[in-house]
Coordinates of C-alpha atoms in Angstrom, one line a residue:
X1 CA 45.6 3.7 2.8
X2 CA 47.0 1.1 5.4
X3 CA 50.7 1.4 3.9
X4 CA 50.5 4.8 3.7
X5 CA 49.0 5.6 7.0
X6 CA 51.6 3.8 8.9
X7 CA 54.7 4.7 7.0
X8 CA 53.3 8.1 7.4
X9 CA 52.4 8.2 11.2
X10 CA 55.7 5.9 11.7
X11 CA 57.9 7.8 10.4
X12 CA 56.6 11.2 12.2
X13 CA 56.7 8.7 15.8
X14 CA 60.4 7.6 14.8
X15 CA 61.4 11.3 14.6
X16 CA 59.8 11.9 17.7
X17 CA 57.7 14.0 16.0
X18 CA 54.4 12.8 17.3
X19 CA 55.7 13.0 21.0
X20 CA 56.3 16.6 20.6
X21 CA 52.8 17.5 19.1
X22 CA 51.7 14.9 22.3
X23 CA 53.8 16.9 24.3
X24 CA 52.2 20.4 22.7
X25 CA 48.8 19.3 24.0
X26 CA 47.8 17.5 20.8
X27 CA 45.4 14.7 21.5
X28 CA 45.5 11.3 19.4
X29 CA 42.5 12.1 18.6
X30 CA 43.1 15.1 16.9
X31 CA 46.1 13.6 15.1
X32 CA 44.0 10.7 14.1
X33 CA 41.2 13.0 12.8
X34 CA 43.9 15.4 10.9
X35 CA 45.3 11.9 9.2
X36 CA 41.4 10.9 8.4
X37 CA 40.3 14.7 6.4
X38 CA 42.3 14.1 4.0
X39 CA 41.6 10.3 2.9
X40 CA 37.6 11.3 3.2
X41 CA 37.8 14.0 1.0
X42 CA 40.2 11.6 -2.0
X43 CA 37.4 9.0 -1.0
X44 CA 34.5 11.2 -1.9
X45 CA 36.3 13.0 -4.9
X46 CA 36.6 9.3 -5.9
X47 CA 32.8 8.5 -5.6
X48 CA 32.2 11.4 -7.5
X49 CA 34.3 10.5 -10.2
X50 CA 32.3 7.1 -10.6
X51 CA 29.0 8.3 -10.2
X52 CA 29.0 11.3 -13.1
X53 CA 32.3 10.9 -15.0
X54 CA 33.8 7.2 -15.4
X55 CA 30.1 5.6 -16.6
X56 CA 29.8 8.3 -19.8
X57 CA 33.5 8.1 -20.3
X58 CA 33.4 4.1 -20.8
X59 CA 30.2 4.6 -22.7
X60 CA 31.8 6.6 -25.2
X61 CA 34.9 4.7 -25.0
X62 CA 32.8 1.0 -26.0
X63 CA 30.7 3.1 -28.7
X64 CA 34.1 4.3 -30.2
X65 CA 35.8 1.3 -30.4
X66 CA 32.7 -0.8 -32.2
X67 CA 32.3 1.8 -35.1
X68 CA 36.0 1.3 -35.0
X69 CA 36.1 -2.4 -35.6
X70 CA 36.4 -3.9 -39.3
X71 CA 33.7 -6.1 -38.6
X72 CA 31.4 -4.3 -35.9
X73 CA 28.8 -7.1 -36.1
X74 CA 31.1 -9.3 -35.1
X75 CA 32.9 -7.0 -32.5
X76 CA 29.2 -6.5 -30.6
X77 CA 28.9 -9.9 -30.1
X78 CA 32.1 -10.3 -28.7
X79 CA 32.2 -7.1 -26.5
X80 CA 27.9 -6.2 -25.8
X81 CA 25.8 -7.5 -23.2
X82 CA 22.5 -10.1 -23.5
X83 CA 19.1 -8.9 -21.5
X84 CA 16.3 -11.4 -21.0
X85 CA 12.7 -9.9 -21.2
X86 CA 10.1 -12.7 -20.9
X87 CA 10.7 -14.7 -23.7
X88 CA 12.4 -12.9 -25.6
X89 CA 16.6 -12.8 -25.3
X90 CA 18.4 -9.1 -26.5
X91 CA 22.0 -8.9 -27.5
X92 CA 23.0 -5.2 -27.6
X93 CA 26.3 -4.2 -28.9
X94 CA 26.6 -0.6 -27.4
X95 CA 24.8 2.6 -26.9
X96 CA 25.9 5.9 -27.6
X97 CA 26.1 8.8 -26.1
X98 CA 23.0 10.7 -27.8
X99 CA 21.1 7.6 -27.0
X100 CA 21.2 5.7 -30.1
X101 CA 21.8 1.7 -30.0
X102 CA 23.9 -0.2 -32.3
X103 CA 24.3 -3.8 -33.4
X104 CA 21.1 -5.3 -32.1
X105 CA 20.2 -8.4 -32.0
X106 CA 16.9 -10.2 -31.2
X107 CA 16.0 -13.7 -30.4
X108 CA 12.3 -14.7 -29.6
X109 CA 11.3 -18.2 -28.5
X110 CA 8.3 -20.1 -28.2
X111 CA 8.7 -22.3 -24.9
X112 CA 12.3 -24.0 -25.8
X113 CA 11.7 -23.5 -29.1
X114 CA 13.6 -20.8 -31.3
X115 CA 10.7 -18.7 -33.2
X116 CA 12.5 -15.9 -34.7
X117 CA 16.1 -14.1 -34.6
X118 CA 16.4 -10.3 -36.1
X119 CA 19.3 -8.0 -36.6
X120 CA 19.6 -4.5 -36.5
X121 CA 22.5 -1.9 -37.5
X122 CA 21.2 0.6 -35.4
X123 CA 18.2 1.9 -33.6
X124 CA 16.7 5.3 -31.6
X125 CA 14.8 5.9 -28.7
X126 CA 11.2 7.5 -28.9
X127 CA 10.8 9.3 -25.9
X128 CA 7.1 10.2 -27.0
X129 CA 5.8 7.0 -28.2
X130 CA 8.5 5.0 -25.7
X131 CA 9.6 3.0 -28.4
X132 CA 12.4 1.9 -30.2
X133 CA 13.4 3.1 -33.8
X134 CA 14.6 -0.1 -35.3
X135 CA 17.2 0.3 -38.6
X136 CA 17.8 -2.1 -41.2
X137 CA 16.2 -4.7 -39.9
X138 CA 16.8 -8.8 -40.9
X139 CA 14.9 -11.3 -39.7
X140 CA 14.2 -14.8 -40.2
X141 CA 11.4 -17.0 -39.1
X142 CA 11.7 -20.4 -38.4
X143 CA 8.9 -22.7 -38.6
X144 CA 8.0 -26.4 -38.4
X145 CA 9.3 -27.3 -41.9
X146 CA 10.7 -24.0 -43.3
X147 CA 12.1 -20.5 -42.5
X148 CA 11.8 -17.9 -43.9
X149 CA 14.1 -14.1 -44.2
X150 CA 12.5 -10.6 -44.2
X151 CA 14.6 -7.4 -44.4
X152 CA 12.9 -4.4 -43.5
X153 CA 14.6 -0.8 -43.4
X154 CA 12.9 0.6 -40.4
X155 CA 10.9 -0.8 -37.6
X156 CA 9.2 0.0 -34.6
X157 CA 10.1 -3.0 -31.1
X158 CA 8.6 -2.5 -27.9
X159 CA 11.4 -3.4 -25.7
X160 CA 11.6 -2.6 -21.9
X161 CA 14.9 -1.0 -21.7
X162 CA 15.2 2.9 -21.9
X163 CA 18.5 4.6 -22.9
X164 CA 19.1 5.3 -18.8
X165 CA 18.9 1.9 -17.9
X166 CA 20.9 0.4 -20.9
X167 CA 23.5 3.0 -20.6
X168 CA 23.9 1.3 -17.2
X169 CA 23.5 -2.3 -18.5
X170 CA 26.2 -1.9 -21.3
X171 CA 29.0 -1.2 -18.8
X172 CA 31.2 -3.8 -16.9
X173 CA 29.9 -3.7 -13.3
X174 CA 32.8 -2.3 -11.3
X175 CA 32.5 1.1 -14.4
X176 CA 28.9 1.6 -13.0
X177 CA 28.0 4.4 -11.2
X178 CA 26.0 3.4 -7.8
X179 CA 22.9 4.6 -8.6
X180 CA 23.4 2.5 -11.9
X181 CA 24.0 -0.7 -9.9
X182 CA 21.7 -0.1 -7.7
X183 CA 18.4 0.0 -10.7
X184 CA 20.4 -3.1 -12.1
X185 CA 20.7 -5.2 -8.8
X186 CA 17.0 -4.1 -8.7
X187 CA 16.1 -5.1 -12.2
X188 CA 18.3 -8.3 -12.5
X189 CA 16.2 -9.4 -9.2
X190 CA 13.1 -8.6 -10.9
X191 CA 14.5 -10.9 -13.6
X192 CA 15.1 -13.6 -11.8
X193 CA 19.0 -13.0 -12.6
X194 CA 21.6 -13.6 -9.9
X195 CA 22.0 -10.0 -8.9
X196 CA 25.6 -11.2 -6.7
X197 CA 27.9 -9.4 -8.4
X198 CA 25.9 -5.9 -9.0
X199 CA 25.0 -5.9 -5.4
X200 CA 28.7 -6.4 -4.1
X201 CA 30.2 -3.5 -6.3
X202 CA 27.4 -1.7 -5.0
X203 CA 28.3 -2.3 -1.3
X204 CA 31.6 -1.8 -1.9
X205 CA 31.6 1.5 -3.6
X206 CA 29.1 2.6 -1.0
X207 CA 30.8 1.5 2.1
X208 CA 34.7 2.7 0.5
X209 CA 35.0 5.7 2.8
X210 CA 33.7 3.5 5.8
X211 CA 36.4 1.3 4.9
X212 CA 39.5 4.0 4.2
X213 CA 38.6 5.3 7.7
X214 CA 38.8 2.1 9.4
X215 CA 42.2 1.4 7.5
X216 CA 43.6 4.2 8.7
X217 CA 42.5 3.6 12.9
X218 CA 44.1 0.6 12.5
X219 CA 47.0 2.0 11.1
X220 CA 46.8 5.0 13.9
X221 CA 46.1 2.1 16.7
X222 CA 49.2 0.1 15.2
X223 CA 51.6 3.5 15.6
X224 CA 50.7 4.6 18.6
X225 CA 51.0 1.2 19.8
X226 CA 53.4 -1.9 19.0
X227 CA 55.1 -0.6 16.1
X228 CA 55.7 3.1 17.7
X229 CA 59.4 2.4 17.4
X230 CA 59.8 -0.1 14.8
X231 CA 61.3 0.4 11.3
X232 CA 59.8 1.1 8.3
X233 CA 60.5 -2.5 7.2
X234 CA 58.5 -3.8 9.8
X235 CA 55.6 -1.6 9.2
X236 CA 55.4 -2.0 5.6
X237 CA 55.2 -6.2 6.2
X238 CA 52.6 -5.6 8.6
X239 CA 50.3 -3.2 6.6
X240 CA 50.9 -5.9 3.4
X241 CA 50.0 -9.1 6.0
X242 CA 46.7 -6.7 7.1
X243 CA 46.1 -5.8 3.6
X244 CA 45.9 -9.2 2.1
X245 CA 43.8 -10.2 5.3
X246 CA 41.2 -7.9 4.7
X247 CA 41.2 -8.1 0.9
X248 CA 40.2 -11.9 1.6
X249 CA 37.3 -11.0 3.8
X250 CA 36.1 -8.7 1.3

């Protein structure tokens, strides 16, 4: 936005275009504003974008690529996310887009000690009995002197994540929509979980028109100013020095 706003603007002042619209009765203002429409509307097409289509794109896109894998067992363990709930730790390899989990994995704990740990292939949400349809369940027990393995073809878990919120939780952050960071930030705070880096993406996607239109006034104050007649080597290495100035405050 800053590079482009004053090569834009700098090249129009260079031809003396600006001076004629100025000289028209056109108000900075006014050829601010007209420079501003345009990066609003990209900036809110771009919001839209990540709030309804990027989060059930990537959803699809991680559900396809773990059914694809030799080895998806291995592959959701590598690529899923891990949610805490009480005592109890949840490894969950991806959730498609009709709602349906795959390659779960459960780990229960009795103070620091390791109770329990159960896999599942697959498993469906009960919107009635607000459940979880567990499939092809193993499990194995551990206790003081001896464990011991249970395999089980269906099962029902209570577990506090519905599809909505996992289909947020199974994404990388900056995929989420901001609705979906926002009920994480939320829920990781609940948690006790550092919510830092759901919180930032939030802000950031939030404030990203805020911050387009204040990269373009000082791209507008830097035309119509100082660099009115300088070349478009000179504005380039200033918008780069800006850039990197502002990406570090970010």
């Amino acid at each position: 936005v800053l590079l482009g706003g004053l090569l834009g603007l700098g090249n129009m002042a260079a031809s003396n275009e600006i001076t004629a619209m100025r000289a028209a009765g056109v108000s900075t203002m006014r050829l601010t504003t007209s420079a501003i429409l345009p990066i609003l509307a990209v900036s809110f097409l771009t919001l839209a974008m990540g709030q309804w289509l990027v989060p059930p794109s990537e959803q699809f896109a991680k559900a396809y690529k773990l059914e694809k894998k030799k080895n998806p067992d291995i592959a959701a363990v590598a690529s899923g996310v891990w949610e805490i709930d009480g005592n109890t730790v949840y490894r969950f390899g991806t959730l498609r887009l009709d709602n349906s989990l795959l390659s779960i994995m459960r780990f229960r704990f009795n103070g620091l000690q390791l109770a329990s740990v159960s896999y599942a292939e697959s498993g469906t949400w009960n919107s009635h009995t607000h459940l979880w349809h567990i499939h092809n369940v193993r499990s194995t027990t551990f206790g003081m002197n001896s464990t011991a393995a249970q395999t089980r073809k269906t099962a029902d878990w209570n577990m506090p994540f519905t599809p909505k919120l996992l289909s947020q939780m199974i994404l990388d952050t900056d995929t989420m929509s901001i609705t979906g960071l926002w009920h994480q930030a939320h829920y990781q705070d609940a948690q006790g979980i550092s919510s830092n880096a759901s919180w930032i993406n939030f802000w950031q996607k939030v404030l990203q028109p805020i911050s387009s239109i204040g990269l373009m006034l000082v791209a507008a104050s830097f035309v119509f100013g100082p660099l009115r007649s300088k070349n478009a080597g000179a504005r380039i290495f200033t918008g780069i020095v800006i850039a990197v100035c502002v990406k570090y405050f970010q």
